[in-house]
Tab-separated table of C-alpha atoms and ligand atoms in Angstrom:
chain	number	residue	atom	x	y	z
Q	1	MET	CA	-0.815	17.598	-10.641
Q	2	SER	CA	1.223	19.833	-12.863
Q	3	ALA	CA	4.949	19.582	-13.534
Q	4	ALA	CA	5.559	21.762	-10.456
Q	5	PRO	CA	7.239	19.913	-7.566
Q	6	GLU	CA	4.754	18.672	-5.006
Q	7	ARG	CA	5.012	18.001	-1.315
Q	8	ARG	CA	4.712	14.250	-1.080
Q	9	PRO	CA	2.783	12.753	1.810
Q	10	GLU	CA	5.497	10.759	3.558
Q	11	PRO	CA	4.088	8.148	5.913
Q	12	ALA	CA	6.439	7.064	8.704
Q	13	SER	CA	5.867	3.395	7.946
Q	14	ALA	CA	6.404	1.493	4.743
Q	15	ALA	CA	2.845	0.151	5.038
Q	16	MET	CA	0.789	2.050	2.515
Q	17	PRO	CA	-2.810	1.485	1.550
Q	18	THR	CA	-3.562	0.328	-1.978
Q	19	HIS	CA	-7.059	1.780	-1.883
Q	20	ILE	CA	-8.372	4.718	0.130
Q	21	GLY	CA	-12.053	5.594	0.449
Q	22	ILE	CA	-13.019	9.063	1.628
Q	23	ILE	CA	-16.322	10.229	3.082
Q	24	MET	CA	-16.018	13.941	2.377
Q	25	ASP	CA	-18.084	15.537	5.122
Q	26	GLY	CA	-18.472	18.988	6.626
Q	27	ASN	CA	-18.990	21.313	3.665
Q	28	GLY	CA	-22.164	22.760	5.165
Q	29	ARG	CA	-20.595	23.402	8.595
Q	30	TRP	CA	-17.538	24.968	6.948
Q	31	ALA	CA	-19.827	27.422	5.131
Q	32	ALA	CA	-22.008	28.091	8.182
Q	33	ALA	CA	-18.933	28.913	10.279
Q	34	ARG	CA	-18.157	31.654	7.771
Q	35	GLY	CA	-21.715	32.924	7.379
Q	36	LEU	CA	-21.732	31.649	3.781
Q	37	PRO	CA	-24.415	29.736	1.890
Q	38	ARG	CA	-23.985	25.937	1.864
Q	39	ALA	CA	-23.252	26.050	-1.877
Q	40	MET	CA	-20.017	27.894	-1.103
Q	41	GLY	CA	-19.057	25.043	1.211
Q	42	HIS	CA	-19.587	22.555	-1.609
Q	43	ARG	CA	-17.474	24.680	-3.960
Q	44	ALA	CA	-14.671	24.825	-1.410
Q	45	GLY	CA	-15.191	21.068	-0.967
Q	46	ALA	CA	-14.656	20.543	-4.690
Q	47	GLU	CA	-11.292	22.334	-4.407
Q	48	ALA	CA	-10.350	20.056	-1.499
Q	49	THR	CA	-11.379	17.109	-3.677
Q	50	LYS	CA	-8.920	18.180	-6.376
Q	51	ARG	CA	-6.163	18.509	-3.761
Q	52	ALA	CA	-6.928	15.053	-2.352
Q	53	ILE	CA	-6.819	13.433	-5.803
Q	54	GLU	CA	-3.481	15.090	-6.488
Q	55	ALA	CA	-2.017	14.154	-3.099
Q	56	THR	CA	-3.175	10.533	-3.392
Q	57	ALA	CA	-1.592	10.151	-6.818
Q	58	GLN	CA	1.589	11.849	-5.576
Q	59	ALA	CA	1.765	9.375	-2.691
Q	60	GLY	CA	1.740	6.516	-5.199
Q	61	ILE	CA	-1.582	5.116	-3.955
Q	62	PRO	CA	-3.260	3.530	-6.971
Q	63	TRP	CA	-6.944	3.539	-5.923
Q	64	LEU	CA	-9.159	6.283	-4.482
Q	65	THR	CA	-12.936	6.182	-3.999
Q	66	LEU	CA	-14.722	9.412	-3.091
Q	67	PHE	CA	-18.241	9.537	-1.654
Q	68	ALA	CA	-19.508	12.605	-3.498
Q	69	PHE	CA	-23.292	12.096	-3.471
Q	70	SER	CA	-25.175	9.485	-1.481
Q	71	SER	CA	-28.527	8.007	-2.447
Q	72	GLU	CA	-29.849	9.818	0.659
Q	73	ASN	CA	-28.577	13.202	-0.600
Q	74	TRP	CA	-31.570	13.374	-3.005
Q	75	GLY	CA	-33.613	14.220	0.110
Q	76	ARG	CA	-31.841	17.579	0.595
Q	77	PRO	CA	-33.628	20.823	-0.338
Q	78	ALA	CA	-34.147	21.017	-4.128
Q	79	GLN	CA	-31.898	24.080	-4.428
Q	80	GLU	CA	-28.988	22.299	-2.743
Q	81	VAL	CA	-29.477	19.183	-4.903
Q	82	LEU	CA	-29.383	21.454	-7.983
Q	83	GLU	CA	-26.203	23.112	-6.785
Q	84	LEU	CA	-24.497	19.814	-5.978
Q	85	THR	CA	-25.452	18.140	-9.259
Q	86	GLY	CA	-24.445	21.290	-11.155
Q	87	LEU	CA	-21.064	21.256	-9.415
Q	88	LEU	CA	-20.551	17.591	-10.270
Q	89	ARG	CA	-21.451	18.206	-13.924
Q	90	HIS	CA	-19.082	21.171	-14.022
Q	91	TYR	CA	-16.310	19.017	-12.549
Q	92	LEU	CA	-16.943	16.179	-15.000
Q	93	ARG	CA	-16.770	18.586	-17.929
Q	94	HIS	CA	-13.956	20.900	-16.929
Q	95	GLU	CA	-11.483	18.756	-15.006
Q	96	ILE	CA	-11.217	15.908	-17.491
Q	97	ALA	CA	-8.313	17.313	-19.504
Q	98	GLN	CA	-6.343	17.731	-16.272
Q	99	LEU	CA	-7.194	14.189	-15.157
Q	100	VAL	CA	-5.994	12.851	-18.519
Q	101	ARG	CA	-2.724	14.818	-18.200
Q	102	ASP	CA	-2.285	13.431	-14.679
Q	103	GLY	CA	-2.892	9.810	-15.664
Q	104	VAL	CA	-6.096	9.550	-13.615
Q	105	ARG	CA	-8.750	7.073	-14.709
Q	106	LEU	CA	-12.202	8.131	-13.533
Q	107	ARG	CA	-15.102	5.755	-13.003
Q	108	VAL	CA	-18.489	6.487	-11.484
Q	109	ILE	CA	-20.172	3.976	-9.171
Q	110	GLY	CA	-23.792	4.313	-8.061
Q	111	ASP	CA	-27.146	4.925	-9.703
Q	112	ARG	CA	-26.012	7.252	-12.482
Q	113	ALA	CA	-29.367	6.975	-14.273
Q	114	ARG	CA	-30.983	9.163	-11.576
Q	115	PHE	CA	-28.953	12.183	-12.717
Q	116	GLY	CA	-30.658	12.321	-16.128
Q	117	ALA	CA	-29.339	12.331	-19.685
Q	118	GLU	CA	-27.148	15.444	-19.570
Q	119	THR	CA	-25.120	14.345	-16.540
Q	120	GLY	CA	-25.173	10.751	-17.773
Q	121	GLU	CA	-23.470	11.839	-20.989
Q	122	ALA	CA	-20.889	13.892	-19.076
Q	123	ILE	CA	-20.123	10.812	-16.952
Q	124	LEU	CA	-19.756	8.539	-19.984
Q	125	ARG	CA	-17.494	11.036	-21.756
Q	126	ALA	CA	-15.341	11.479	-18.632
Q	127	GLU	CA	-14.994	7.700	-18.229
Q	128	ARG	CA	-14.169	7.227	-21.907
Q	129	ASP	CA	-11.684	10.105	-22.107
Q	130	THR	CA	-9.781	9.038	-18.985
Q	131	ALA	CA	-9.851	5.279	-19.727
Q	132	GLY	CA	-6.121	5.224	-20.562
Q	133	GLY	CA	-5.050	6.583	-17.153
Q	134	THR	CA	-2.759	4.232	-15.235
Q	135	ARG	CA	-1.427	6.393	-12.383
Q	136	LEU	CA	-4.531	6.628	-10.213
Q	137	ASN	CA	-7.871	4.825	-10.418
Q	138	LEU	CA	-10.444	7.308	-9.167
Q	139	ASN	CA	-13.955	6.127	-8.334
Q	140	VAL	CA	-16.547	8.794	-7.712
Q	141	ALA	CA	-19.568	7.421	-5.851
Q	142	LEU	CA	-22.679	9.227	-7.098
Q	143	SER	CA	-26.205	8.441	-5.959
Q	144	TYR	CA	-24.449	5.570	-4.234
Q	145	GLY	CA	-25.741	3.442	-1.395
Q	146	SER	CA	-24.034	0.266	-0.271
Q	147	ARG	CA	-27.168	-1.595	0.830
Q	148	ALA	CA	-28.802	-1.030	-2.568
Q	149	GLU	CA	-25.611	-2.266	-4.226
Q	150	ILE	CA	-25.540	-5.446	-2.089
Q	151	LEU	CA	-29.258	-5.992	-2.665
Q	152	ALA	CA	-28.817	-5.708	-6.448
Q	153	ALA	CA	-26.041	-8.303	-6.295
Q	154	ALA	CA	-28.209	-10.659	-4.194
Q	155	ARG	CA	-31.088	-10.201	-6.634
Q	156	ALA	CA	-28.893	-10.970	-9.650
Q	157	MET	CA	-27.620	-14.133	-8.009
Q	158	ALA	CA	-31.088	-15.228	-6.878
Q	159	GLN	CA	-32.174	-14.826	-10.491
Q	160	ALA	CA	-29.218	-16.918	-11.665
Q	161	VAL	CA	-30.149	-19.655	-9.151
Q	162	ALA	CA	-33.810	-19.550	-10.251
Q	163	GLU	CA	-32.711	-20.003	-13.866
Q	164	GLY	CA	-30.413	-22.879	-12.976
Q	165	ARG	CA	-27.261	-20.965	-13.956
Q	166	LEU	CA	-25.852	-20.878	-10.423
Q	167	ASP	CA	-25.497	-23.563	-7.759
Q	168	PRO	CA	-26.114	-21.835	-4.383
Q	169	ALA	CA	-23.603	-24.176	-2.727
Q	170	ALA	CA	-20.901	-22.985	-5.130
Q	171	LEU	CA	-21.440	-19.289	-4.363
Q	172	ASP	CA	-18.497	-17.707	-2.564
Q	173	GLU	CA	-17.392	-14.214	-1.487
Q	174	GLU	CA	-15.247	-13.779	-4.582
Q	175	GLN	CA	-18.203	-14.490	-6.873
Q	176	PHE	CA	-20.491	-12.240	-4.835
Q	177	SER	CA	-18.050	-9.346	-5.052
Q	178	HIS	CA	-18.045	-9.649	-8.839
Q	179	HIS	CA	-21.661	-8.484	-8.790
Q	180	LEU	CA	-20.834	-5.252	-6.955
Q	181	SER	CA	-20.063	-1.941	-8.650
Q	182	THR	CA	-16.461	-2.358	-7.500
Q	183	ALA	CA	-16.027	-5.709	-9.308
Q	184	GLY	CA	-12.393	-6.350	-10.110
Q	185	MET	CA	-11.129	-3.560	-7.817
Q	186	PRO	CA	-9.147	-4.090	-4.619
Q	187	ASP	CA	-11.064	-3.583	-1.361
Q	188	PRO	CA	-10.299	-0.315	0.440
Q	189	ASP	CA	-7.600	-0.634	3.120
Q	190	LEU	CA	-8.313	2.752	4.659
Q	191	ILE	CA	-11.542	4.722	4.988
Q	192	ILE	CA	-11.198	8.381	5.969
Q	193	ARG	CA	-14.146	10.442	7.194
Q	194	THR	CA	-13.850	14.131	7.913
Q	195	SER	CA	-15.856	16.500	10.142
Q	196	GLY	CA	-15.858	14.448	13.353
Q	197	GLU	CA	-18.650	12.035	12.399
Q	198	GLN	CA	-17.760	8.434	13.141
Q	199	ARG	CA	-19.875	6.200	10.918
Q	200	LEU	CA	-19.812	4.684	7.440
Q	201	SER	CA	-23.206	6.025	6.313
Q	202	ASN	CA	-23.848	3.275	3.750
Q	203	PHE	CA	-20.451	3.633	2.040
Q	204	LEU	CA	-18.675	0.482	0.734
Q	205	LEU	CA	-20.065	-1.712	3.530
Q	206	TRP	CA	-19.136	-5.061	1.959
Q	207	GLN	CA	-15.815	-3.812	0.629
Q	208	SER	CA	-14.731	-2.221	3.941
Q	209	ALA	CA	-14.980	-5.425	5.983
Q	210	TYR	CA	-11.274	-5.221	6.909
Q	211	ALA	CA	-10.577	-1.548	6.229
Q	212	GLU	CA	-8.921	0.624	8.834
Q	213	LEU	CA	-11.221	3.508	9.782
Q	214	TYR	CA	-9.749	6.970	10.294
Q	215	PHE	CA	-11.840	9.853	11.609
Q	216	THR	CA	-10.687	13.441	11.754
Q	217	ASP	CA	-12.412	16.604	13.007
Q	218	VAL	CA	-11.136	18.558	9.992
Q	219	LEU	CA	-14.000	19.800	7.807
Q	220	TRP	CA	-13.689	18.574	4.229
Q	221	PRO	CA	-12.980	22.003	2.613
Q	222	ASP	CA	-9.957	22.366	4.939
Q	223	PHE	CA	-8.554	18.886	4.168
Q	224	ASN	CA	-5.065	19.138	2.684
Q	225	VAL	CA	-1.935	17.119	1.940
Q	226	GLY	CA	-0.804	17.362	5.586
Q	227	HIS	CA	-4.082	15.816	6.753
Q	228	LEU	CA	-3.690	13.013	4.224
Q	229	ARG	CA	-0.150	12.429	5.438
Q	230	ALA	CA	-1.418	12.185	9.046
Q	231	ALA	CA	-3.978	9.574	7.979
Q	232	LEU	CA	-1.303	7.589	6.137
Q	233	GLU	CA	0.997	7.739	9.160
Q	234	GLU	CA	-1.789	6.450	11.391
Q	235	PHE	CA	-2.517	3.681	8.876
Q	236	GLY	CA	1.155	2.697	8.985
Q	237	ARG	CA	0.933	2.302	12.776
Q	238	ARG	CA	-2.125	0.061	12.706
Q	239	GLU	CA	-1.650	-3.668	13.032
Q	240	ARG	CA	-3.885	-5.431	10.531
Q	241	ARG	CA	-4.646	-8.968	11.638
Q	242	TYR	CA	-7.729	-9.915	9.581
Q	243	GLY	CA	-9.079	-11.878	12.535
Q	244	ALA	CA	-5.836	-13.754	13.206
Q	245	VAL	CA	-3.676	-13.439	16.334
Q	246	ALA	CA	-0.730	-11.035	16.404
Q	247	GLY	CA	2.439	-12.541	14.927
F	1	LIG	C1	-20.907	16.525	2.818
F	1	LIG	O1	-20.969	17.782	3.429
F	1	LIG	C2	-20.591	16.645	1.428
F	1	LIG	C3	-21.456	16.368	0.414
F	1	LIG	C4	-22.843	15.919	0.608
F	1	LIG	C5	-21.071	16.526	-0.985
F	1	LIG	C6	-19.648	16.201	-1.339
F	1	LIG	C7	-19.310	16.990	-2.518
F	1	LIG	C8	-18.131	17.622	-2.699
F	1	LIG	C9	-17.003	17.498	-1.775
F	1	LIG	C10	-17.906	18.521	-3.825
F	1	LIG	C11	-18.053	17.949	-5.181
F	1	LIG	C12	-17.295	16.727	-5.482
F	1	LIG	C13	-16.645	16.516	-6.646
F	1	LIG	C14	-16.194	15.143	-7.021
F	1	LIG	C15	-16.386	17.623	-7.574
F	1	LIG	P1	-22.336	18.227	4.104
F	1	LIG	O2	-23.047	19.116	3.144
F	1	LIG	O3	-23.101	17.032	4.537
F	1	LIG	O4	-21.779	19.044	5.297
F	1	LIG	P2	-22.446	19.203	6.736
F	1	LIG	O5	-22.530	17.824	7.328
F	1	LIG	O6	-21.486	20.097	7.449
F	1	LIG	O7	-23.782	19.843	6.527
């Protein structure tokens, strides 16, 4: 997001999401289709990530959550895990100045402790250095799994009940959501998943209760501002009823 003029995604409808979540999928298939190692797919994916952040901010959408590393991704071959975590560390260290210039506030959700001290420090520094950003709130989900997040919230509240600090009858959805890693953030209105897969894969399950789901066959490294615009146009055409009848 430099001073250079940008092509703005221009949705046909005035209805715009406040919060988009993206499941960035297809890096491996993108690389395989080119006879390249998977690591090259992840690198190209990181470039697409930068484009998506820029395009989201340009569109005036204030919240973006990216699924960059799931709790299940630890089960990939050790070499690929090393490459992915190395790429994330590189991003956290080298893109921060640009994020600050662009008014992007970065937060990490997920089990950051699993990445070890070096990455943990890079995360903390990135969060601290970008804390003044007001243009785009960017959440990067790392070692994230929605069921574990919901379970941790349930455990914390069970503990509070056991200690007499919480009346179970007084517990409501609002209170429950304050125990999630997204406490205080708006729920996503739109979840995008690339690469043709049509599932949520343990991403923001509680938070996405009323989100519109948008699936595209585009592989993540190919995702660009035009693809984001298409998703926003589709979002603008959806009728969101939240369980009520059409008005
Ligand atoms: C899914 O593709 C993608 C991932 C597991 C990692 C996502 C990481 C990035 C987009 C790059 C780094 C991100 C940042 C924030 C710098 P896959 O490997 O599952 O692809 P496949 O399904 O085709 O094998």
